C-alpha positions as semicolon CSV with decimal commas, in nm:
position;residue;x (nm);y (nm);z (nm)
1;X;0,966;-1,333;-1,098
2;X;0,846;-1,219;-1,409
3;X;0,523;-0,968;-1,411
4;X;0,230;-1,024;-1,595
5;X;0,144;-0,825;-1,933
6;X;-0,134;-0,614;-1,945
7;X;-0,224;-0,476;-2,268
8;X;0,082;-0,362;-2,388
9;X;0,270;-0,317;-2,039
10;X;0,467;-0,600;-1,927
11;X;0,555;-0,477;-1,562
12;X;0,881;-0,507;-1,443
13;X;0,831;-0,793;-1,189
14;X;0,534;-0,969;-0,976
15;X;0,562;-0,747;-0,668
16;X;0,277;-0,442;-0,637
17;X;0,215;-0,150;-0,358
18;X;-0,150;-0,235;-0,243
19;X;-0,370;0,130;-0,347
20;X;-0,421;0,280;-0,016
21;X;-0,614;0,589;0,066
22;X;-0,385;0,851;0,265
23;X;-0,063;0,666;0,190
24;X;0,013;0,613;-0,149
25;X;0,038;0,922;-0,279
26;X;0,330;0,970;-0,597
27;X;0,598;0,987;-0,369
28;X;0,522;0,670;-0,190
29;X;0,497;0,527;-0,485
30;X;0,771;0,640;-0,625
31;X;0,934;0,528;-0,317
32;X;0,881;0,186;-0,368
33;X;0,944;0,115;-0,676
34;X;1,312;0,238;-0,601
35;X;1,302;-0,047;-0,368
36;X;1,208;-0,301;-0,527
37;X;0,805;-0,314;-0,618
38;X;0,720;-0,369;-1,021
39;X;0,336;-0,158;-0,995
40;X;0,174;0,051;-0,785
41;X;-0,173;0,198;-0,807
42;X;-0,272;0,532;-0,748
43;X;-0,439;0,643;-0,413
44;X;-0,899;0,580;-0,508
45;X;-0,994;0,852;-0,704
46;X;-1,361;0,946;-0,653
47;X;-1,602;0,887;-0,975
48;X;-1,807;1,244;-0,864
49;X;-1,714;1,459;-1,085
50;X;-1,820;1,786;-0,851
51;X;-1,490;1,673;-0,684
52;X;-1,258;1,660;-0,932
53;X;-1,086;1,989;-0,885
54;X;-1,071;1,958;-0,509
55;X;-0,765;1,960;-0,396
56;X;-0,769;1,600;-0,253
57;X;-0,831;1,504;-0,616
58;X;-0,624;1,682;-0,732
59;X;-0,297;1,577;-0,527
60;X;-0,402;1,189;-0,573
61;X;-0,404;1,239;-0,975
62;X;-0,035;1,416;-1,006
63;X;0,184;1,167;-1,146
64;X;0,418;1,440;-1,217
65;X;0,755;1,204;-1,322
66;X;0,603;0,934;-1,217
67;X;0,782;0,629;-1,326
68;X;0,459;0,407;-1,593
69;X;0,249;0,209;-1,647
70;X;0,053;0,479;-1,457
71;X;-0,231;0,280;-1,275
72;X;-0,526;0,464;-1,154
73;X;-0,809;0,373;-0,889
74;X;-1,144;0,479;-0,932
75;X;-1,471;0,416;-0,700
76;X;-1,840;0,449;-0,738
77;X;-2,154;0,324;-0,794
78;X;-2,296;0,500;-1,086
79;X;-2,178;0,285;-1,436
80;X;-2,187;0,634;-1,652
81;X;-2,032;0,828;-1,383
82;X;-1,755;0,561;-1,354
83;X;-1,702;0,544;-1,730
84;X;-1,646;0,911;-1,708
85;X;-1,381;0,886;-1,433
86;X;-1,193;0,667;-1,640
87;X;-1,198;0,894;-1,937
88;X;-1,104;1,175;-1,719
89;X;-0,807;0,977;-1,588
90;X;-0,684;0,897;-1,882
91;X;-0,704;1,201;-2,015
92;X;-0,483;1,305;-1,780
93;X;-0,202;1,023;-1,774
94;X;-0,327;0,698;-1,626
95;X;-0,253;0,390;-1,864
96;X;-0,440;0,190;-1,671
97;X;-0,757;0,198;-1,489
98;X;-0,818;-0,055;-1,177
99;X;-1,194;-0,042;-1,016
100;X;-1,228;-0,063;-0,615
101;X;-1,408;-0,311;-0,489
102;X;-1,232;-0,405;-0,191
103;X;-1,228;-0,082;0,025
104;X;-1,446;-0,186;0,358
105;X;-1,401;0,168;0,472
106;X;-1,767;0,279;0,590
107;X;-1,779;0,576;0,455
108;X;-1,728;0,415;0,128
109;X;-1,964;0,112;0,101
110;X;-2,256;0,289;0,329
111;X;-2,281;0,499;-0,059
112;X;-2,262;0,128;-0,153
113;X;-1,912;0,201;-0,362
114;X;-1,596;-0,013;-0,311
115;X;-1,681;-0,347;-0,163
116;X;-2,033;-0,326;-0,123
117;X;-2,052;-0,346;-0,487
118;X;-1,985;-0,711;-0,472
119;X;-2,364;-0,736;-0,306
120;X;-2,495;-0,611;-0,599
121;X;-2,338;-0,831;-0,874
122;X;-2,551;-0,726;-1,188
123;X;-2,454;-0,361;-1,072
124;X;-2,133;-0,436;-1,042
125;X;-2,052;-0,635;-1,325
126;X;-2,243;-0,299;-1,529
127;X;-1,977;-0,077;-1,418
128;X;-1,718;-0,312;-1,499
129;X;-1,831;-0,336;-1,870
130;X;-1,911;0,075;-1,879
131;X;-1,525;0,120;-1,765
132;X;-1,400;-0,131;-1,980
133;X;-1,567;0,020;-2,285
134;X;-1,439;0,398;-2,191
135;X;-1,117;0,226;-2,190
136;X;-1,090;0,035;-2,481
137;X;-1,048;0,306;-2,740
138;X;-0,739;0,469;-2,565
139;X;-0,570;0,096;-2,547
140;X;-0,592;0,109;-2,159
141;X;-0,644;-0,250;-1,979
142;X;-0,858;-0,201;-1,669
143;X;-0,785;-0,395;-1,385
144;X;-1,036;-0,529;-1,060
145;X;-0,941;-0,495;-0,708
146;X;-1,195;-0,701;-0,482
147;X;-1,260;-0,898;-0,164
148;X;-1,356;-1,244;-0,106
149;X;-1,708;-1,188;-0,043
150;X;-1,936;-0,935;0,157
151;X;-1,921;-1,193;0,464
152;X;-1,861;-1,559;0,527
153;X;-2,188;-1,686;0,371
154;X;-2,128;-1,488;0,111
155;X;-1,815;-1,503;-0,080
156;X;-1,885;-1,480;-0,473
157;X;-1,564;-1,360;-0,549
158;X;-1,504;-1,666;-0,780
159;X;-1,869;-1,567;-0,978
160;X;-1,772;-1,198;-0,960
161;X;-1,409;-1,278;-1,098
162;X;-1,537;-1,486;-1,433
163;X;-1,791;-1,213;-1,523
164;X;-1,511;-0,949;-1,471
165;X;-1,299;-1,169;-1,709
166;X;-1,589;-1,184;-1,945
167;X;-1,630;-0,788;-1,972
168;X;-1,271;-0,738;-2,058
169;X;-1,067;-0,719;-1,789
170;X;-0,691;-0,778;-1,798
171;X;-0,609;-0,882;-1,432
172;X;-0,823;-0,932;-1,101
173;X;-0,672;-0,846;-0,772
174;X;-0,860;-1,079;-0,461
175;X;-0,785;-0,957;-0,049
176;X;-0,840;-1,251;0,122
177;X;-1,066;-1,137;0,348
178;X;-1,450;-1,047;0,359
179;X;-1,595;-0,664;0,395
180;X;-1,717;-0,793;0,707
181;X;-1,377;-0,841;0,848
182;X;-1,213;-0,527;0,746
183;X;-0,876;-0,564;0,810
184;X;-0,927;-0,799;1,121
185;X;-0,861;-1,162;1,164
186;X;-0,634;-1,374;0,936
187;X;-0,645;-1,368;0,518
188;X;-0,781;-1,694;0,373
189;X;-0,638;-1,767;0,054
190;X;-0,792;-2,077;-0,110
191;X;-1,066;-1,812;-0,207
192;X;-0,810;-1,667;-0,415
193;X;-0,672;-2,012;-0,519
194;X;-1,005;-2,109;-0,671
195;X;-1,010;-1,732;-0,847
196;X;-0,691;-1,814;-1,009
197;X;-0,794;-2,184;-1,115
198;X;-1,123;-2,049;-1,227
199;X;-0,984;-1,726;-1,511
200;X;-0,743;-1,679;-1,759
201;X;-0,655;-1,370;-1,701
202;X;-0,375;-1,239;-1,431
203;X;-0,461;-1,306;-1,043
204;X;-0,309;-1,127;-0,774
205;X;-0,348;-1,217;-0,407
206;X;-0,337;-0,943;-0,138
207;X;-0,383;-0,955;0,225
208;X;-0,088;-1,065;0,521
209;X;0,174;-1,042;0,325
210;X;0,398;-0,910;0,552
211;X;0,748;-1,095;0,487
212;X;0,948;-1,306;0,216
213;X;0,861;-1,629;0,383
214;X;0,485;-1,551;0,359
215;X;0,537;-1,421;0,051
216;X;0,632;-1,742;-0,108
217;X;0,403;-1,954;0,126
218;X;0,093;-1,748;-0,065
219;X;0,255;-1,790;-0,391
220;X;0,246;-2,180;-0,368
221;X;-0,076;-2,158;-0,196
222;X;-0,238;-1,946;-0,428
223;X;-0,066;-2,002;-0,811
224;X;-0,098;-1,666;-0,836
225;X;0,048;-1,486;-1,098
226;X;0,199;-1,185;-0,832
227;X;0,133;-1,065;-0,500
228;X;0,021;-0,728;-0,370
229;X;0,141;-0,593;-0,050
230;X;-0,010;-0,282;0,143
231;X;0,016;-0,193;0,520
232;X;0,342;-0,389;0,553
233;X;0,482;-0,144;0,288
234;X;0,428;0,110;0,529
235;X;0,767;0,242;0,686
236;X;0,921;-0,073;0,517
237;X;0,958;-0,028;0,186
238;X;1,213;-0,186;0,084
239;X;1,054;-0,522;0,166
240;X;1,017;-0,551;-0,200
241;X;1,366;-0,630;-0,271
242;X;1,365;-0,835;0,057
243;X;1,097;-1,033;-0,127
244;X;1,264;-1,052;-0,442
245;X;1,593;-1,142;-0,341
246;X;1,446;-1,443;-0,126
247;X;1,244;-1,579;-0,398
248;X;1,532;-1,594;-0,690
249;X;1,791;-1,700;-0,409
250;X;1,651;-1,835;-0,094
251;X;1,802;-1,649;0,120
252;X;1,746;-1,361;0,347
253;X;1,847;-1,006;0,278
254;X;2,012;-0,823;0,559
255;X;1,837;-0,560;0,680
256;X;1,938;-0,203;0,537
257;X;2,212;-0,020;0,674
258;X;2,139;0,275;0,922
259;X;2,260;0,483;0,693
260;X;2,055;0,355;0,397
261;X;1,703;0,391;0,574
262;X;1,817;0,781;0,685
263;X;1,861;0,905;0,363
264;X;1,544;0,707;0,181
265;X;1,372;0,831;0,438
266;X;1,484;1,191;0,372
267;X;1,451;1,169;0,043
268;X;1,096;1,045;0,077
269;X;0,985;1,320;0,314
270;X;1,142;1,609;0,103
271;X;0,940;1,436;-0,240
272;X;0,643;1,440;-0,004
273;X;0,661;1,828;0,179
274;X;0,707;1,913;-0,201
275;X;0,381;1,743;-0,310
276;X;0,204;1,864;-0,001
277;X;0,352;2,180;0,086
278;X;0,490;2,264;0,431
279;X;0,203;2,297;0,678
280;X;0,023;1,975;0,545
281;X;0,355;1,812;0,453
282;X;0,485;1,830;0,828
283;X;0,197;1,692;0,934
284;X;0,096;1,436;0,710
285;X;0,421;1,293;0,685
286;X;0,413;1,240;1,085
287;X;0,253;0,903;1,009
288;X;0,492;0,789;0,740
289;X;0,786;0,847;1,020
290;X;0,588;0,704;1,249
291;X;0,563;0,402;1,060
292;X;0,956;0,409;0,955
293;X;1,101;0,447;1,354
294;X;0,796;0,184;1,476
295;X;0,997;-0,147;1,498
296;X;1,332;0,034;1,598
297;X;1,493;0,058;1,963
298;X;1,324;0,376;2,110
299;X;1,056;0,420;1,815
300;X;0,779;0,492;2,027
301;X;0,916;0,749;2,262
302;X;1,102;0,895;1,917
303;X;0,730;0,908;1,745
304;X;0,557;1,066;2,041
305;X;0,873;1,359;2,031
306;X;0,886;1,411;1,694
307;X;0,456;1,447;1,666
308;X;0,560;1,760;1,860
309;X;0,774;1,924;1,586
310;X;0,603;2,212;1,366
311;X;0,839;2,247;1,081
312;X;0,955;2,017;0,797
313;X;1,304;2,122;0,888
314;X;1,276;2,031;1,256
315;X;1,161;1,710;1,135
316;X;1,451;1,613;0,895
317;X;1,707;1,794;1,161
318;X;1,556;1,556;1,446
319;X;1,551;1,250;1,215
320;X;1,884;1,239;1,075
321;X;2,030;1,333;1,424
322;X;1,831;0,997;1,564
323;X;1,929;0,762;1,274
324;X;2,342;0,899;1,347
325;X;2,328;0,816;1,675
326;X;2,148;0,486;1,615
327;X;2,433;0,446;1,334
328;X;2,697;0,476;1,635
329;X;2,589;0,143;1,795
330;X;2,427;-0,022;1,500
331;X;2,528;-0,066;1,136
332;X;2,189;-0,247;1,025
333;X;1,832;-0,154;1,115
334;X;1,805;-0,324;1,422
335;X;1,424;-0,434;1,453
336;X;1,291;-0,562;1,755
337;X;1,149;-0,909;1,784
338;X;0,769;-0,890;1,831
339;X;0,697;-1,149;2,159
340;X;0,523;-1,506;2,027
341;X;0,131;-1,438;1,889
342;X;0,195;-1,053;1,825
343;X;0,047;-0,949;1,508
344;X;0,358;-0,892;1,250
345;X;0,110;-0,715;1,005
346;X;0,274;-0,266;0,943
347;X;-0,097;-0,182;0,979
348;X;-0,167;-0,321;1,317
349;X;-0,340;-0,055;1,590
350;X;-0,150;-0,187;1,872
351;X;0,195;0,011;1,967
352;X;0,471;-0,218;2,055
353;X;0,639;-0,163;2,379
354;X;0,954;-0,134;2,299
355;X;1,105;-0,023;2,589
356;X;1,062;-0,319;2,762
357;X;1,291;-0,505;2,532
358;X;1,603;-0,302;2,555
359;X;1,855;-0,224;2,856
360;X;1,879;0,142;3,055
361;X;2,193;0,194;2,812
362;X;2,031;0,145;2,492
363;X;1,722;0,371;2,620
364;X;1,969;0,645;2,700
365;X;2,173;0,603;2,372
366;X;1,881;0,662;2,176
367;X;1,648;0,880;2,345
368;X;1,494;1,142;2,090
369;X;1,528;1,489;2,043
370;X;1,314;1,715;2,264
């Protein structure tokens, strides 16, 4: 599936990483488009300038060999301030700019940034054109990430979209849920059908999209012109070439060898101890193997051993000695099968019990390192 263009970037197919604060970082990114994914966008990157140098900031804008079109988040309230950001990021690399207003994080929209913009339309629509304009000089397309509405009575994403289009944007991104929800509940997505009847321009849907099947299902739901897929990224990445490869061929990639996932994984965590050094690298990247070991035979007990490790090197040691002896009784990946109603969704709170669903032998086989 083709991606859309966007200025002069035609991106290499219709399947983007979801911007997520604390997860994709450059190697995350980086990460996915080796498997599979056409675009990703940059980690939000604050509009306060007093910030900037931090070191926060400064991790989230290294794009250091960073495979383009370079896409770069940005969140405020202030239009000036916002048109600044954008020249800033720019200036250091991004090639295109997309403006958050879907983040329902509180300690975003109580400054009335990400998606509480979309309660203040003439505000909102203000920073649009004052980011558009800072763009439009340096031949960089700015893009829209936003929610269906601030809450069920209130869903002007449609409204919001058209006056985006009208400013200049190139493509609008729609989660198909309300700030109100968060991230609970199920996506709707005939919000984001009548947002991609309604513009011109590129529409993305986001929200659920946590498998090939569902991937196509919102696809012929939605007409939309690509999809954009966050928490189920998370310790699945290649899910992008699952996606891909159902929706030229209808069929159903195997899951990746033992083998396979071992070394991306290793590869991943190395990029990501490099970007983070080791102190903060062994811990942040706790959640990442969390995330990888989660729907696996013995993932839980494996997570709660390895959160106990204090060196990057324990942590590779541990993992690779894990995935071999997983590799001994398995050749593929074997996930568990979540019990009828479960939530399927990478992001979800709840831990699965995965013990329960294997025998005393498998337990013992793959027990983690102390």
């Amino acid at each position: 599936m083709p991606g859309p263009q966007l200025g002069s970037h035609r991106l290499a197919n219709a399947l983007f990483v979801a911007p997520m604060a604390g997860v994709t970082d450059r190697p995350f990114r980086q990460l996915c488009r080796r498997m599979g994914a056409g675009y990703a966008v940059s980690e939000m990157v604050t509009s306060r300038k007093d910030l900037w140098n931090s070191l926060k900031t400064s991790r989230r804008a290294n794009h250091e060999g960073e495979q383009g079109p370079i896409a770069v988040q940005i969140a405020g309230t202030d239009a000036p301030m916002m048109a600044e950001a954008a020249a800033y990021n720019i200036a250091r690399g991004a090639q295109i700019i997309d403006i958050n207003m879907g983040c329902p994080a509180k300690k975003v929209c109580s400054k009335w940034a990400g998606s509480a913009l979309m309660q203040d339309e003439p505000l909102a629509l203000q920073i649009v054109s004052a980011v558009v304009e800072a763009a439009a000089p340096h031949g960089v397309p700015v893009t829209l990430k936003m929610r269906t509405g601030w809450c069920e009575s209130e869903k002007n994403a449609v409204k919001l979209a058209l006056g985006a289009q009208a400013a200049g944007v190139a493509m609008v991104t729609v989660h198909g849920r309300t700030r109100e929800q968060g991230y609970k509940g199920q996506a709707e997505y005939d919000t984001i059908r009548a947002v991609k009847a309604a513009l011109q321009i590129p529409v993305v849907a986001n929200g659920d999209i946590d498998s090939p099947e569902k991937a196509r299902e919102v696809l012929a739901h939605t007409g939309a012109d690509a999809i954009m897929i966050g928490r189920a990224a998370q310790g699945r990445p290649w899910i992008f070439r699952e996606i891909a490869h159902y929706l030229s061929t209808g069929q159903t990639l195997p899951a990746p060898t033992v083998v396979e996932a071992s070394d991306w994984l290793v590869e991943h965590l190395q990029e990501h101890y490099t970007l983070y050094g080791s102190l903060t690298g062994m811990r942040t990247a706790r959640k990442h193997i969390g995330w990888a070991v989660r729907d696996l035979p013995g993932g839980e007990e494996f997570r709660q051993a390895m959160n106990l490790l204090e060196s990057c090197e324990a942590q590779i040691s541990a993992l690779r000695q894990w995935f071999a002896r997983m590799a001994g009784d398995y050749e593929r990946l074997p996930y568990l099968a979540k019990p009828q109603g479960e939530p399927t969704m990478a992001g979800s709170d709840a831990d699965d019990e995965h013990a329960m669903t294997m025998n005393a032998n498998q337990q013992k086989e793959l027990r983690p390192l102390a």
